mmCIF file with all atom_site columns, C-alpha atoms in Angstrom:
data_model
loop_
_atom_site.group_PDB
_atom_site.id
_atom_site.type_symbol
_atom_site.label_atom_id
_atom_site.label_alt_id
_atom_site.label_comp_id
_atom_site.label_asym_id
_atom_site.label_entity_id
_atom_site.label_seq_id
_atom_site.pdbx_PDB_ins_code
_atom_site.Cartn_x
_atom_site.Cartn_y
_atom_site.Cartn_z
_atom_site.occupancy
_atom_site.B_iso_or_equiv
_atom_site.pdbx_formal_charge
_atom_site.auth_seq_id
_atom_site.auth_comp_id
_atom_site.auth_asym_id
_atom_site.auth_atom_id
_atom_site.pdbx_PDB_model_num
ATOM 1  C CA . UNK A 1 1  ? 56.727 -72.560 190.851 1.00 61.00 ? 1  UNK A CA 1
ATOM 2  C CA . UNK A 1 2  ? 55.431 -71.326 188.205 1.00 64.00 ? 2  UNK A CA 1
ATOM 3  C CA . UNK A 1 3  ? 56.700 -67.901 186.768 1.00 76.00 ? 3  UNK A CA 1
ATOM 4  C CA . UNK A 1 4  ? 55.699 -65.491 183.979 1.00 77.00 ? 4  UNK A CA 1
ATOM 5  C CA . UNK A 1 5  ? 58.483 -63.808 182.190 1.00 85.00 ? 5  UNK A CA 1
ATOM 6  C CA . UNK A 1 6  ? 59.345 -63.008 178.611 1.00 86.00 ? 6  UNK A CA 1
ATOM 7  C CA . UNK A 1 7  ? 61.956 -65.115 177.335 1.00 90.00 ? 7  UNK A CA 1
ATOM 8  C CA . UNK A 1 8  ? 63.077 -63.005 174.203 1.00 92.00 ? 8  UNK A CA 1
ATOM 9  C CA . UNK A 1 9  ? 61.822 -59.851 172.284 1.00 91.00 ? 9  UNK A CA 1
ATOM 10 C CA . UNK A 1 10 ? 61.725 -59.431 168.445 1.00 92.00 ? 10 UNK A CA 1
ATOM 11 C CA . UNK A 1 11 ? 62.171 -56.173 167.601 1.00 92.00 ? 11 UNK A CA 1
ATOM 12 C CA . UNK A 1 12 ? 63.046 -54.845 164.320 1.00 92.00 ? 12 UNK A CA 1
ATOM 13 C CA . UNK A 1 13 ? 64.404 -58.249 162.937 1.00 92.00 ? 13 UNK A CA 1
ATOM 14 C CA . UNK A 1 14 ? 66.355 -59.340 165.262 1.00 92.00 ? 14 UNK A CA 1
ATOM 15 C CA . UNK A 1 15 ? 65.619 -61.136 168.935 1.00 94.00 ? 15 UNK A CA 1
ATOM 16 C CA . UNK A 1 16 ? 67.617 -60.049 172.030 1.00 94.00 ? 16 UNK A CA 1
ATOM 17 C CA . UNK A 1 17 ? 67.492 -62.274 175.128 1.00 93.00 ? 17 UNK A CA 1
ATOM 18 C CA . UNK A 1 18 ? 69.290 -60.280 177.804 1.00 93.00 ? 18 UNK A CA 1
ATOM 19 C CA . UNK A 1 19 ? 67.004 -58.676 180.524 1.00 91.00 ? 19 UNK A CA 1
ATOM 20 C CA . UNK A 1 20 ? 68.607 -54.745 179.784 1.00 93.00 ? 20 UNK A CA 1
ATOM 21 C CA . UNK A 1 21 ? 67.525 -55.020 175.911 1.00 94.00 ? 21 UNK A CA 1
ATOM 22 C CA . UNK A 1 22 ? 64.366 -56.638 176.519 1.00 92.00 ? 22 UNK A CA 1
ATOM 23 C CA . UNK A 1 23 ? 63.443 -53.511 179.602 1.00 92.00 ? 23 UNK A CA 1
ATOM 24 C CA . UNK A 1 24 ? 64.754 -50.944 176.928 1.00 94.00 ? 24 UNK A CA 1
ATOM 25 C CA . UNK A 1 25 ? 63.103 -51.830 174.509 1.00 93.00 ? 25 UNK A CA 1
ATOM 26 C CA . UNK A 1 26 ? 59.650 -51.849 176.392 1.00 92.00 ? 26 UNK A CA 1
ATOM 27 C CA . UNK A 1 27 ? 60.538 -48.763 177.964 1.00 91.00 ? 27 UNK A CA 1
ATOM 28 C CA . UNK A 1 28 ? 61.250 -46.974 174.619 1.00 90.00 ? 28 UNK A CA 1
ATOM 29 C CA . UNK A 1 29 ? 57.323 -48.632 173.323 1.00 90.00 ? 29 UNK A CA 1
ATOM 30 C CA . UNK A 1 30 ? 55.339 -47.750 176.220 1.00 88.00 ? 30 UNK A CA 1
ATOM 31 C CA . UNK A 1 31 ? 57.552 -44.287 176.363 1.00 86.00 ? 31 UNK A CA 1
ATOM 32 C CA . UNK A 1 32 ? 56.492 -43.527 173.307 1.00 83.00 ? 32 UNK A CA 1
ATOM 33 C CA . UNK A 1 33 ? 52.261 -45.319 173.497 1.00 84.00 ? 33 UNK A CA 1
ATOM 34 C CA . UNK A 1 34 ? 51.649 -43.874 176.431 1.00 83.00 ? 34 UNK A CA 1
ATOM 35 C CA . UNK A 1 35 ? 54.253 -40.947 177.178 1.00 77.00 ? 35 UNK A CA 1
ATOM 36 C CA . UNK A 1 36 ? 53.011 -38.812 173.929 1.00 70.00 ? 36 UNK A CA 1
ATOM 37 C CA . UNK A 1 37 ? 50.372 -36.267 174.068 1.00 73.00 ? 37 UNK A CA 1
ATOM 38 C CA . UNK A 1 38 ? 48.898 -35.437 171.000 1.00 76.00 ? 38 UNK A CA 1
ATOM 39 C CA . UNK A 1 39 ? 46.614 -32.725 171.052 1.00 80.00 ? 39 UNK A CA 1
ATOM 40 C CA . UNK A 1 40 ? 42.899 -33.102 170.010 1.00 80.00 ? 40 UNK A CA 1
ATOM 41 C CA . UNK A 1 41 ? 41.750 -31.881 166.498 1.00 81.00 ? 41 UNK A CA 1
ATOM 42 C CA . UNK A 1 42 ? 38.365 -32.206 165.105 1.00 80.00 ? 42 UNK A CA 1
ATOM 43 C CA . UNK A 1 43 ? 38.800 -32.734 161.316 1.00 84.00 ? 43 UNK A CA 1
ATOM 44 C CA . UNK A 1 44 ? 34.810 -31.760 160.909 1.00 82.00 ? 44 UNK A CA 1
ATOM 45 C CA . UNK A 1 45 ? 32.383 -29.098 161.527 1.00 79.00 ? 45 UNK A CA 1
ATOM 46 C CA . UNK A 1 46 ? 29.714 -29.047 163.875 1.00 73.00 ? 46 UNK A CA 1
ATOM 47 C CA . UNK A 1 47 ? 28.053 -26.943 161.486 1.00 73.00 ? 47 UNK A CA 1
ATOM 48 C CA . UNK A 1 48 ? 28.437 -29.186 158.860 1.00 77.00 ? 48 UNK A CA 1
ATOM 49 C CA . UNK A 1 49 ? 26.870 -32.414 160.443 1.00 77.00 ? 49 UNK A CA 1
ATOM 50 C CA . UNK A 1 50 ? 23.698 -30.355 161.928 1.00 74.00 ? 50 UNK A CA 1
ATOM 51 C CA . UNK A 1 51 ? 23.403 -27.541 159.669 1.00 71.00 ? 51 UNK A CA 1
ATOM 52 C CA . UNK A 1 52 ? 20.066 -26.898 160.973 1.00 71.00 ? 52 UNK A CA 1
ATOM 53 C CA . UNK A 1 53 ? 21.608 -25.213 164.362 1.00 63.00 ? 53 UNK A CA 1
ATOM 54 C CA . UNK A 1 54 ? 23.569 -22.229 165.006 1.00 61.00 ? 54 UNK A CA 1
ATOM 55 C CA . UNK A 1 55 ? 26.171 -23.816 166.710 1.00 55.00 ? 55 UNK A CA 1
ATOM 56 C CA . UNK A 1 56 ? 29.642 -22.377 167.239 1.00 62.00 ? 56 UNK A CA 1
ATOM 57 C CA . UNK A 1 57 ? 32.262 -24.950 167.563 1.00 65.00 ? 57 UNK A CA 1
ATOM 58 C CA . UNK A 1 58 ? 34.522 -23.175 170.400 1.00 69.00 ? 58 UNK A CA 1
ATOM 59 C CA . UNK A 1 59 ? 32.384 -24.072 173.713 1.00 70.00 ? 59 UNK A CA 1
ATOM 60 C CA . UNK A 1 60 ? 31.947 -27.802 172.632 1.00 71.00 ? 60 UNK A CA 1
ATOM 61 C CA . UNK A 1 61 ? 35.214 -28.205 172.151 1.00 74.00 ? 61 UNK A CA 1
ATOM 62 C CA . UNK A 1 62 ? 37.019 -25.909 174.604 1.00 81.00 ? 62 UNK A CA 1
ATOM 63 C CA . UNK A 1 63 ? 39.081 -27.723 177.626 1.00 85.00 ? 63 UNK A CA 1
ATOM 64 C CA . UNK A 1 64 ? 37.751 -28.138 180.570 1.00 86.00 ? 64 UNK A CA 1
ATOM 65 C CA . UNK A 1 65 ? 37.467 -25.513 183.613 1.00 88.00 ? 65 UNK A CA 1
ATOM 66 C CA . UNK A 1 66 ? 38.429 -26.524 186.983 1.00 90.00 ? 66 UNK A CA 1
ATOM 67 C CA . UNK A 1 67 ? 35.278 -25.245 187.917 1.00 92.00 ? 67 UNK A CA 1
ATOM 68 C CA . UNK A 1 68 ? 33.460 -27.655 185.623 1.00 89.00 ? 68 UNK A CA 1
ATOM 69 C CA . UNK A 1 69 ? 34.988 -30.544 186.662 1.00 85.00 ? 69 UNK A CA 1
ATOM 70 C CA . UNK A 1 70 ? 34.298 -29.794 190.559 1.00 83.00 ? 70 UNK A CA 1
ATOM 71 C CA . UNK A 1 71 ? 30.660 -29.115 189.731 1.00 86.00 ? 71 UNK A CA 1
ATOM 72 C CA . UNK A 1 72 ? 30.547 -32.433 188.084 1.00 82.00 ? 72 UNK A CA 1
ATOM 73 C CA . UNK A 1 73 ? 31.808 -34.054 190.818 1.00 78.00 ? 73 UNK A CA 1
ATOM 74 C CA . UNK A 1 74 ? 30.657 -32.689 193.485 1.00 79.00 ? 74 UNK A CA 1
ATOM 75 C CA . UNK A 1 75 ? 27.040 -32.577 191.742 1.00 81.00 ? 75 UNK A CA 1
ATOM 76 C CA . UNK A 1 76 ? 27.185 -36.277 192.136 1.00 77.00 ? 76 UNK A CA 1
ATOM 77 C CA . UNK A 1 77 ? 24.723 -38.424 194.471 1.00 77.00 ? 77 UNK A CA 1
ATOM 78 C CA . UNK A 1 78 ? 26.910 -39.867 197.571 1.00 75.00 ? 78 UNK A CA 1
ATOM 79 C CA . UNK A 1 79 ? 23.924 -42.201 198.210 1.00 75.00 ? 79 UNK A CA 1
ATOM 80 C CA . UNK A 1 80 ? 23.579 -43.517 194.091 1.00 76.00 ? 80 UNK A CA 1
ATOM 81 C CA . UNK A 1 81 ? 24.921 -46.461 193.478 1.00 77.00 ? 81 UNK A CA 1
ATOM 82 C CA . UNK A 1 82 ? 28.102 -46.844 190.886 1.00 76.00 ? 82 UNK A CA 1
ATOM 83 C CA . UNK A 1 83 ? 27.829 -46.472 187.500 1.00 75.00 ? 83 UNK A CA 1
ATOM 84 C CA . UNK A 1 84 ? 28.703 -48.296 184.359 1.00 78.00 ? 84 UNK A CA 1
ATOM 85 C CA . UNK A 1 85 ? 32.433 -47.841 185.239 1.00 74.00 ? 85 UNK A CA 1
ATOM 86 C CA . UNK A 1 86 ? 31.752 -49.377 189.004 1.00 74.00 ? 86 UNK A CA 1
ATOM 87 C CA . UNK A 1 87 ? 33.124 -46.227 190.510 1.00 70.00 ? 87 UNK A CA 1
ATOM 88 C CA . UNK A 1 88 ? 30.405 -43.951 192.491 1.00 67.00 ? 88 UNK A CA 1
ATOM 89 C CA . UNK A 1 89 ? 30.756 -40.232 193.503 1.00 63.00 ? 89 UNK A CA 1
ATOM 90 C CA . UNK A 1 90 ? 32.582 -41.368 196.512 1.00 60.00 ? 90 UNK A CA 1
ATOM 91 C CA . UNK A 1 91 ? 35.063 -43.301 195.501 1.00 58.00 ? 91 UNK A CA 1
ATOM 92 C CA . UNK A 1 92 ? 35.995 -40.892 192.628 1.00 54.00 ? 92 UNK A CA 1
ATOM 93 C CA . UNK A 1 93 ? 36.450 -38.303 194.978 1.00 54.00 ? 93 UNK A CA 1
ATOM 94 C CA . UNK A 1 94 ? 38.381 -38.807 198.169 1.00 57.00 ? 94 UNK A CA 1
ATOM 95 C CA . UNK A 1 95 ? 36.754 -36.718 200.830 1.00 58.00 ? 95 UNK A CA 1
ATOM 96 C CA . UNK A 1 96 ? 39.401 -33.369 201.512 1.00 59.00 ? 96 UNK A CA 1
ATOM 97 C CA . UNK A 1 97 ? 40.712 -33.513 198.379 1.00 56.00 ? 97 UNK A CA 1
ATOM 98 C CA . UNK A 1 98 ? 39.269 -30.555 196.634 1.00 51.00 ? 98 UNK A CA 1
#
């Protein structure tokens, strides 16, 4: 049988074989990939790449309401067919949830 597993890590110069370094160390990367939130920043001006219109940055860049996103959703087709992501209006939304 044929198994997948990850005989030894290198990390940081040296290579540790033991299955509690090799989880901690993965749990300390993907803690720190995925567990981060850095907040958004937009290191440019609307203004400055269309000049032409009076466009305030705030509303483009503002957070979402939870009222926008359940218009969105619920503004979807239930008959269309998915999109470019393969999900559909009724799969994103379980029916109840909202």
């Amino acid at each position: 049988m044929c198994r997948n597993s990850i005989k030894v890590l290198e990390h940081e110069g040296s290579e540790f074989f033991s299955h509690d370094s090799k989880a901690t160390i993965l749990h300390n990367f993907y803690t720190h990939l995925l567990g981060t939130v850095t907040p958004a920043s937009w290191p440019f001006s609307l203004n400055s790449i269309y000049p032409m219109l009076a466009v305030t940055d705030g509303p483009l860049s503002a957070p979402f309401t939870r009222e926008e996103i359940h218009h969105a959703l619920f503004g979807m087709n239930l008959q269309s067919s998915p999109g470019p992501d393969g999900f559909g209006r009724f799969s994103t939304v379980p029916s109840g949830l909202w």
